[in-house]
CSV table of C-alpha atoms in Angstrom, one decimal:
chain,number,residue,atom,x,y,z
A,1,MET,CA,183.8,142.2,-36.7
A,2,THR,CA,185.7,145.1,-38.0
A,3,LYS,CA,183.8,148.4,-38.7
A,4,PRO,CA,184.1,149.7,-42.3
A,5,ASP,CA,185.9,152.9,-42.8
A,6,ASN,CA,182.7,155.0,-43.5
A,7,GLN,CA,180.4,155.5,-40.5
A,8,SER,CA,178.0,152.9,-41.4
A,9,THR,CA,176.5,150.9,-38.8
A,10,VAL,CA,177.0,147.2,-37.8
A,11,LEU,CA,173.8,146.4,-39.5
A,12,ASP,CA,174.7,148.1,-42.6
A,13,PHE,CA,177.9,146.1,-42.7
A,14,TYR,CA,175.9,142.8,-42.4
A,15,ALA,CA,173.4,144.0,-44.8
A,16,GLY,CA,176.0,144.4,-47.3
A,17,GLU,CA,176.8,140.6,-47.1
A,18,SER,CA,173.2,139.9,-48.3
A,19,ASP,CA,173.8,136.1,-48.6
A,20,HIS,CA,171.1,135.5,-45.7
A,21,ASP,CA,167.5,136.2,-45.7
A,22,TYR,CA,166.6,138.9,-43.2
A,23,PRO,CA,163.1,138.4,-41.6
A,24,PRO,CA,160.9,141.4,-41.3
A,25,PRO,CA,161.8,142.9,-38.0
A,26,ASP,CA,158.1,142.8,-36.7
A,27,ASP,CA,158.1,139.0,-37.4
A,28,LEU,CA,161.6,138.3,-35.9
A,29,PHE,CA,160.6,140.3,-32.9
A,30,GLU,CA,157.2,138.5,-32.6
A,31,ALA,CA,159.0,135.1,-33.0
A,32,LEU,CA,161.4,136.1,-29.9
A,33,ALA,CA,158.6,137.6,-28.0
A,34,ASN,CA,157.8,133.9,-26.5
A,35,SER,CA,160.1,132.1,-24.0
A,36,LYS,CA,159.2,128.6,-25.5
A,37,ARG,CA,160.2,129.7,-28.9
A,38,ARG,CA,163.5,131.3,-27.5
A,39,GLN,CA,164.3,128.1,-25.9
A,40,LEU,CA,163.4,126.2,-28.8
A,41,LEU,CA,165.8,128.1,-31.1
A,42,LEU,CA,168.7,127.9,-28.6
A,43,ALA,CA,168.2,124.0,-28.3
A,44,LEU,CA,168.6,123.5,-32.1
A,45,PRO,CA,172.0,122.3,-32.9
A,46,ASP,CA,174.0,124.2,-35.6
A,47,GLU,CA,175.0,121.6,-37.9
A,48,SER,CA,172.2,118.9,-37.7
A,49,GLY,CA,168.7,118.6,-37.4
A,50,MET,CA,166.5,117.5,-34.4
A,51,HIS,CA,163.5,115.3,-34.2
A,52,LEU,CA,160.4,116.7,-32.9
A,53,ASP,CA,160.2,114.3,-29.9
A,54,GLU,CA,163.8,115.2,-28.9
A,55,LEU,CA,163.0,118.9,-29.1
A,56,THR,CA,159.9,118.2,-27.0
A,57,ASP,CA,161.9,116.0,-24.5
A,58,ILE,CA,164.3,119.2,-24.0
A,59,LEU,CA,161.6,121.7,-23.5
A,60,VAL,CA,159.6,119.5,-21.0
A,61,GLY,CA,162.8,118.6,-19.3
A,62,TRP,CA,163.8,122.3,-18.7
A,63,GLN,CA,160.4,122.9,-17.4
A,64,THR,CA,160.8,120.3,-14.7
A,65,THR,CA,164.0,122.0,-13.4
A,66,THR,CA,161.6,124.8,-12.0
A,67,ASP,CA,158.3,123.2,-12.2
A,68,GLY,CA,158.7,119.6,-10.9
A,69,PRO,CA,158.3,116.1,-12.7
A,70,ALA,CA,156.1,116.1,-15.8
A,71,GLY,CA,154.1,113.2,-17.2
A,72,PRO,CA,152.9,112.1,-20.6
A,73,ASP,CA,149.9,114.7,-20.5
A,74,GLU,CA,152.4,117.4,-20.2
A,75,TRP,CA,154.7,116.1,-22.9
A,76,ALA,CA,151.6,115.7,-25.4
A,77,LYS,CA,150.7,119.3,-24.6
A,78,VAL,CA,154.1,120.7,-25.4
A,79,LYS,CA,154.4,118.8,-28.5
A,80,ILE,CA,150.9,120.0,-29.7
A,81,GLU,CA,151.7,123.4,-28.9
A,82,LEU,CA,155.1,123.0,-30.9
A,83,VAL,CA,153.4,121.6,-33.9
A,84,HIS,CA,150.4,124.0,-33.9
A,85,ALA,CA,151.8,127.1,-32.9
A,86,HIS,CA,155.6,127.5,-32.6
A,87,LEU,CA,157.1,125.8,-35.3
A,88,PRO,CA,154.7,126.9,-38.0
A,89,LEU,CA,155.4,130.6,-36.9
A,90,LEU,CA,159.2,130.2,-36.8
A,91,SER,CA,159.0,128.2,-40.1
A,92,ASP,CA,157.0,131.4,-41.7
A,93,THR,CA,159.7,133.6,-40.1
A,94,GLY,CA,162.4,131.8,-42.0
A,95,LEU,CA,164.3,130.8,-38.7
A,96,LEU,CA,163.8,127.1,-39.2
A,97,ASP,CA,162.9,124.3,-41.7
A,98,TYR,CA,160.2,121.8,-40.4
A,99,GLU,CA,159.7,118.8,-42.4
A,100,ASP,CA,158.5,115.3,-41.4
A,101,GLU,CA,159.0,115.8,-37.6
A,102,GLU,CA,162.6,116.8,-38.5
A,103,ILE,CA,163.7,120.2,-37.5
A,104,THR,CA,166.5,122.2,-39.0
A,105,ARG,CA,167.9,125.6,-38.2
A,106,THR,CA,168.1,127.8,-41.3
A,107,GLU,CA,171.4,129.8,-41.8
A,108,TRP,CA,170.8,132.9,-39.6
A,109,PRO,CA,172.1,136.3,-40.4
A,110,ASP,CA,174.7,137.2,-37.7
A,111,PRO,CA,172.4,139.9,-36.0
A,112,VAL,CA,169.9,137.1,-35.7
A,113,GLU,CA,172.3,134.9,-34.0
A,114,GLU,CA,173.6,137.5,-31.9
A,115,LEU,CA,170.1,138.6,-30.7
A,116,LEU,CA,169.5,135.1,-29.6
A,117,THR,CA,172.7,134.7,-27.8
A,118,PHE,CA,171.9,137.9,-26.2
A,119,ALA,CA,168.4,136.9,-25.4
A,120,GLY,CA,169.7,133.6,-23.8
A,121,GLU,CA,172.0,135.6,-21.6
A,122,TYR,CA,169.6,138.0,-20.7
A,123,GLU,CA,167.1,135.3,-19.6
A,124,ARG,CA,170.0,133.7,-17.4
A,125,ALA,CA,170.7,137.0,-15.9
A,126,ALA,CA,167.0,138.1,-15.1
A,127,VAL,CA,165.7,134.7,-14.2
A,128,GLY,CA,168.6,132.5,-13.2
A,129,GLY,CA,169.1,128.9,-13.9
A,130,ALA,CA,166.7,127.5,-16.6
A,131,PRO,CA,164.9,129.7,-18.9
A,132,SER,CA,161.1,129.4,-17.9
B,1,MET,CA,154.1,83.6,-8.5
B,2,GLY,CA,157.1,83.4,-6.3
B,3,PHE,CA,159.6,86.0,-5.2
B,4,GLY,CA,162.1,84.8,-7.9
B,5,GLN,CA,159.5,85.4,-10.4
B,6,ILE,CA,158.4,88.9,-9.2
B,7,LEU,CA,162.3,89.9,-9.1
B,8,SER,CA,162.9,88.6,-12.8
B,9,ASP,CA,159.8,90.1,-14.1
B,10,ALA,CA,160.7,93.5,-12.5
B,11,ALA,CA,164.2,93.1,-13.8
B,12,SER,CA,163.0,92.5,-17.3
B,13,GLN,CA,161.2,95.9,-17.1
B,14,ARG,CA,164.4,97.8,-17.9
B,15,LYS,CA,163.6,101.5,-18.8
B,16,ASP,CA,165.8,103.9,-20.7
B,17,VAL,CA,167.0,107.1,-19.1
B,18,VAL,CA,168.3,109.8,-21.1
B,19,VAL,CA,170.4,112.4,-19.0
B,20,TYR,CA,170.7,115.8,-20.4
B,21,ALA,CA,173.6,117.4,-18.5
B,22,PRO,CA,176.4,119.7,-19.0
B,23,ASP,CA,179.7,117.9,-19.9
B,24,ASP,CA,181.1,117.3,-16.8
B,25,THR,CA,178.4,115.8,-14.7
B,26,GLY,CA,177.5,113.1,-16.9
B,27,ASN,CA,179.8,110.4,-15.2
B,28,ASP,CA,178.7,111.0,-11.7
B,29,VAL,CA,175.3,110.6,-12.8
B,30,ALA,CA,176.0,107.1,-14.3
B,31,GLU,CA,177.7,106.0,-11.4
B,32,ARG,CA,174.9,107.0,-9.1
B,33,LEU,CA,172.4,105.2,-11.3
B,34,ALA,CA,174.7,102.1,-11.8
B,35,THR,CA,172.7,100.0,-9.3
B,36,ARG,CA,169.3,100.5,-10.9
B,37,ASN,CA,167.8,98.7,-13.7
B,38,LEU,CA,168.2,101.4,-16.1
B,39,ARG,CA,169.6,101.9,-19.4
B,40,ILE,CA,171.4,105.1,-19.6
B,41,ASP,CA,172.2,107.3,-22.4
B,42,HIS,CA,173.9,111.0,-22.1
B,43,ARG,CA,173.1,113.8,-24.1
B,44,ARG,CA,175.0,117.1,-23.9
B,45,LEU,CA,172.5,119.8,-22.4
B,46,PRO,CA,172.6,122.9,-24.8
B,47,ASP,CA,174.4,126.0,-23.2
B,48,ILE,CA,171.5,127.9,-22.2
B,49,SER,CA,170.9,126.2,-18.9
B,50,SER,CA,173.1,124.6,-16.4
B,51,GLU,CA,170.4,122.5,-14.7
B,52,SER,CA,170.3,118.9,-15.6
B,53,PHE,CA,167.1,116.7,-16.3
B,54,VAL,CA,166.4,113.2,-17.3
B,55,ILE,CA,163.9,111.6,-19.6
B,56,ILE,CA,162.3,108.3,-18.9
B,57,ARG,CA,161.2,106.2,-21.8
B,58,ASP,CA,159.8,102.7,-21.8
B,59,ASP,CA,159.8,101.0,-25.2
B,60,GLY,CA,160.4,104.3,-26.8
B,61,GLU,CA,157.5,106.0,-25.4
B,62,PHE,CA,158.0,109.1,-23.2
B,63,GLN,CA,157.0,108.1,-19.4
B,64,GLY,CA,158.3,111.2,-17.6
B,65,ALA,CA,160.8,113.8,-17.0
B,66,LEU,CA,162.1,115.2,-13.8
B,67,SER,CA,165.1,117.2,-12.7
B,68,LEU,CA,168.2,115.3,-12.0
B,69,THR,CA,168.1,116.6,-8.4
B,70,ASP,CA,164.7,115.3,-7.9
B,71,LEU,CA,165.8,111.7,-9.5
B,72,LEU,CA,169.0,111.4,-7.2
B,73,GLU,CA,167.2,112.3,-4.0
B,74,PHE,CA,164.7,109.7,-5.0
B,75,LEU,CA,167.2,107.0,-5.6
B,76,SER,CA,169.2,107.3,-2.6
B,77,PRO,CA,168.8,104.4,0.1
B,78,PRO,CA,167.2,104.7,2.4
B,79,ILE,CA,164.5,105.3,0.3
B,80,ARG,CA,162.2,108.0,1.4
B,81,ARG,CA,159.5,109.2,-0.8
B,82,PRO,CA,159.8,112.9,-1.9
B,83,ARG,CA,158.5,114.6,1.4
B,84,ASP,CA,154.7,114.0,0.9
B,85,LEU,CA,154.2,111.8,-2.1
B,86,ASP,CA,150.7,110.9,-1.3
B,87,THR,CA,149.6,114.5,-1.5
B,88,LEU,CA,151.5,115.3,-4.7
B,89,ALA,CA,149.4,115.6,-8.0
B,90,PRO,CA,148.8,112.5,-9.8
B,91,LYS,CA,151.3,113.4,-12.5
B,92,HIS,CA,154.1,113.8,-10.0
B,93,ARG,CA,153.1,110.3,-8.3
B,94,ALA,CA,153.2,108.6,-11.6
B,95,ILE,CA,156.8,109.4,-12.0
B,96,TYR,CA,157.7,107.9,-8.7
B,97,GLU,CA,155.6,104.9,-9.2
B,98,LEU,CA,157.3,104.4,-12.5
B,99,LEU,CA,160.6,104.5,-10.9
B,100,ASP,CA,159.8,102.9,-7.5
B,101,ASP,CA,159.8,99.2,-8.5
B,102,THR,CA,162.9,99.5,-10.5
B,103,VAL,CA,165.1,96.5,-9.4
B,104,PHE,CA,168.2,97.5,-7.5
B,105,VAL,CA,171.2,95.5,-8.7
B,106,SER,CA,173.3,95.7,-5.5
B,107,LEU,CA,172.9,97.2,-2.0
B,108,ASP,CA,174.9,96.2,1.1
B,109,ARG,CA,173.5,95.2,4.2
B,110,ARG,CA,173.7,98.8,5.7
B,111,GLN,CA,171.7,100.3,3.0
B,112,LEU,CA,169.0,97.6,3.2
B,113,LEU,CA,168.8,98.1,6.9
B,114,ALA,CA,168.1,101.7,6.4
B,115,THR,CA,165.5,100.9,3.7
B,116,SER,CA,163.9,98.4,6.0
B,117,ARG,CA,163.8,101.1,8.8
B,118,GLU,CA,161.9,103.5,6.5
B,119,LEU,CA,159.3,100.9,5.6
B,120,GLU,CA,158.9,99.9,9.2
B,121,ASP,CA,158.5,103.6,10.3
B,122,ARG,CA,155.8,103.9,7.5
B,123,ALA,CA,153.9,100.9,9.0
B,124,TRP,CA,154.5,102.3,12.6
B,125,ARG,CA,153.1,105.8,11.4
B,126,THR,CA,149.9,104.2,9.7
B,127,GLY,CA,149.3,102.2,12.9
B,128,HIS,CA,147.0,99.6,11.2
B,129,GLY,CA,147.0,96.8,8.3
B,130,ARG,CA,149.3,93.8,8.0
B,131,LEU,CA,153.2,93.6,8.0
B,132,HIS,CA,155.0,90.4,7.0
B,133,ALA,CA,158.7,90.3,7.5
B,134,GLY,CA,161.2,87.7,6.7
B,135,PHE,CA,164.6,87.0,8.0
B,136,GLN,CA,167.3,84.8,6.7
B,137,ARG,CA,168.7,84.0,10.0
B,138,PRO,CA,167.4,84.2,13.8
B,139,GLU,CA,170.0,86.5,14.7
B,140,ALA,CA,168.9,88.9,12.0
B,141,PHE,CA,165.5,89.0,13.6
B,142,GLU,CA,166.8,89.0,17.0
B,143,ALA,CA,168.8,92.2,16.3
B,144,GLN,CA,165.3,93.8,15.3
B,145,ALA,CA,163.2,92.3,17.9
B,146,ASP,CA,162.7,95.6,19.8
B,147,ILE,CA,161.4,97.3,16.9
B,148,TYR,CA,158.9,94.7,16.3
B,149,ARG,CA,157.8,94.5,19.9
B,150,ASP,CA,157.0,98.2,19.3
B,151,LEU,CA,155.3,97.5,16.1
B,152,ALA,CA,153.0,94.9,18.0
B,153,THR,CA,151.5,97.7,20.1
B,154,THR,CA,149.7,99.2,17.2
B,155,ASP,CA,146.8,97.5,15.5
B,156,ILE,CA,148.9,96.1,12.8
B,157,ASP,CA,148.6,92.3,12.1
B,158,ILE,CA,152.3,91.3,12.3
B,159,HIS,CA,153.8,88.1,10.8
B,160,VAL,CA,157.4,87.3,11.1
B,161,TYR,CA,159.2,84.5,9.4
B,162,VAL,CA,162.3,83.3,11.0
B,163,PRO,CA,163.8,79.8,9.9
B,164,GLY,CA,164.6,77.8,12.7
B,165,GLY,CA,162.7,80.3,15.0
B,166,THR,CA,164.8,80.7,17.8
B,167,ALA,CA,163.3,84.1,19.0
B,168,THR,CA,160.0,82.5,20.1
B,169,ALA,CA,160.6,83.3,23.6
B,170,ALA,CA,161.3,86.9,23.0
B,171,LEU,CA,157.7,87.4,21.4
B,172,SER,CA,155.6,85.1,23.4
B,173,ASP,CA,154.0,87.9,25.1
B,174,THR,CA,152.9,89.9,21.9
B,175,PRO,CA,150.4,89.3,19.4
B,176,ILE,CA,153.1,88.8,16.5
B,177,THR,CA,152.6,85.4,14.6
B,178,LEU,CA,155.9,83.8,14.3
B,179,HIS,CA,156.5,81.4,11.4
B,180,THR,CA,159.4,79.1,12.0
B,181,ASP,CA,159.3,77.0,8.8
B,182,PRO,CA,158.8,79.7,6.0
B,183,GLY,CA,159.8,77.0,3.2
B,184,THR,CA,162.8,76.9,0.8
B,185,ASP,CA,161.7,79.7,-1.4
B,186,LEU,CA,161.0,82.2,1.2
B,187,ASP,CA,163.9,81.6,3.5
B,188,ARG,CA,166.4,82.8,1.0
B,189,TYR,CA,165.0,86.3,0.9
B,190,TRP,CA,165.1,89.4,3.1
B,191,PHE,CA,161.5,90.6,2.8
B,192,LEU,CA,159.2,93.2,4.4
B,193,LEU,CA,155.8,93.8,3.0
B,194,PHE,CA,153.2,96.3,4.5
B,195,ASP,CA,149.5,96.7,3.4
B,196,ASP,CA,147.7,99.5,5.0
B,197,GLY,CA,144.3,97.5,4.7
B,198,LYS,CA,142.6,100.7,3.7
B,199,SER,CA,143.4,102.5,0.5
B,200,GLY,CA,146.8,101.1,-0.3
B,201,ALA,CA,148.4,104.6,-0.4
B,202,GLN,CA,150.9,103.5,2.4
B,203,ASN,CA,151.5,99.9,0.9
B,204,CYS,CA,155.3,99.1,0.4
B,205,GLY,CA,157.6,96.3,0.1
B,206,LEU,CA,161.1,95.2,0.0
B,207,ILE,CA,162.3,91.6,-1.3
B,208,ALA,CA,166.0,91.2,-1.4
B,209,ARG,CA,168.2,88.2,-2.0
B,210,GLU,CA,171.8,87.7,-0.8
B,211,THR,CA,174.3,87.5,-3.6
B,212,ASP,CA,177.8,87.1,-2.1
B,213,ASP,CA,180.1,89.4,-0.1
B,214,ASN,CA,177.2,90.7,2.2
B,215,ARG,CA,175.5,92.3,-0.9
B,216,TYR,CA,172.0,92.0,-2.1
B,217,HIS,CA,170.1,92.0,-5.2
B,218,GLY,CA,166.3,92.8,-5.2
B,219,LEU,CA,163.7,95.5,-5.3
B,220,TRP,CA,161.6,97.9,-3.2
B,221,THR,CA,158.2,99.2,-4.3
B,222,TYR,CA,155.4,101.4,-3.3
B,223,ASN,CA,153.3,99.9,-6.1
B,224,PRO,CA,150.3,98.5,-4.5
B,225,ASP,CA,149.7,95.8,-7.3
B,226,LEU,CA,153.3,94.7,-6.8
B,227,VAL,CA,153.0,94.6,-2.9
B,228,ASP,CA,149.8,92.4,-3.3
B,229,LYS,CA,151.6,89.9,-5.6
B,230,ALA,CA,154.4,89.7,-3.1
B,231,PHE,CA,151.8,89.0,-0.3
B,232,SER,CA,150.3,86.3,-2.4
B,233,ALA,CA,153.8,84.7,-2.9
B,234,VAL,CA,154.1,84.5,1.0
B,235,GLU,CA,150.6,83.5,1.7
B,236,GLY,CA,150.9,80.7,-1.0
B,237,GLN,CA,153.9,79.2,0.7
B,238,ASP,CA,152.8,79.4,4.3
B,239,SER,CA,149.1,79.7,5.0
C-alpha cells in the first residue's frame, strides 16, 4: 500500500479505486457496533458461502468457551437473532448476501476489511480469548 | 432386554461431533475421542479465537455445544461429572446426559477400576438405595471385598454377583446378598448399578464386557432410564 505522491490520505487513495461500494459510515459503524455481528463477519470465509446452521454453530460454540455448554434452546435463540436482526442489517449495509439460508461475504473495500481485522485484534487484546 | 442388547442399542446411537479447532490441535482431539462412539469431523476455526469447541449433532439435529476443555474433562476416566452436575442448570445437564451413555469402545482394567470406584463413592455418599455389582471372577470380588463391607454399613441394599461364590465367608456377617449363580448372560459382564431410591439424580451404572488383552468394551451412564433397564436385565436373570 504505497501512498500516492500528492498528500491525499489512504482513504482518498482507496476511493480512487471505486470498484467497490462503500457503505455509508453511519451504517457501517452501526453494523460493527455489536459483538455478534463482528464475530459473524469474521467467521465468514473469503471465498465460499456458509450455511446459516453452520454460522449458528460457530457463534453458539464461541459462546460456550466463556459461558459453558449450550443446548438446543440457545441455538434456536441465536439463529432467530441472526435471521431477524443481524443478517438483514448486514445485508442492507452491503456487507453480505443472504439468500436461501446461504450467507456470502460481498467484496469488501479494503478499509472495511482492515477495520474488521482491527476490530478482531482489538477484541482479543481487550477481552482476551474468545470474543464475547 | 439383556446387557448385550443394551450395549448394542447404545452403540447404534452414534453421534456426530464437529470439532472446531485451530489447525494443530485437531489430531490430539481425535485421539482422545477415539475410544468413544462418536463420528468426528474437523473444521478449522476462524482465526479470531484460539479457543476450541465442539458441536454435537444427532441425525443432523443440533443437540449441544461445549468447549473442548469441558468435553475432554468429561470424557477422561475415571468419570467424574463436572463438579456439581446436579446443581447445574437443565441446559448444562442436558449436554452431559447426551454424552454420558455414549459407549466407550475400549478401556483397560485400571481405567475401569477407577470408574467403578467413582460409582461406588457416589453410592457411599448417597447412603441409601440399591447397588448391584457383578464380578466375573471370585478373585476380582475378593480384591474389592473391603469396599463392599464398608458400603454394607450404609442403608444401601447391596447385591453382589460372583460366579462360583467363593467369597461367601468374607460377607457372612454383613447384610449383603450374594448371588453365586448369576446365569450365563450376566457372568460375562463387569457391572455396577446404583439406584438412589429417591429422585434418581444419583443413579449411575457401568456395564463392561472383556474383549481380549485385558481390555473392555461397554458403557457407563447417569441416565436414570438406562440404569432402570440395566436393573431389569439383572433382575430378569436372577430374582
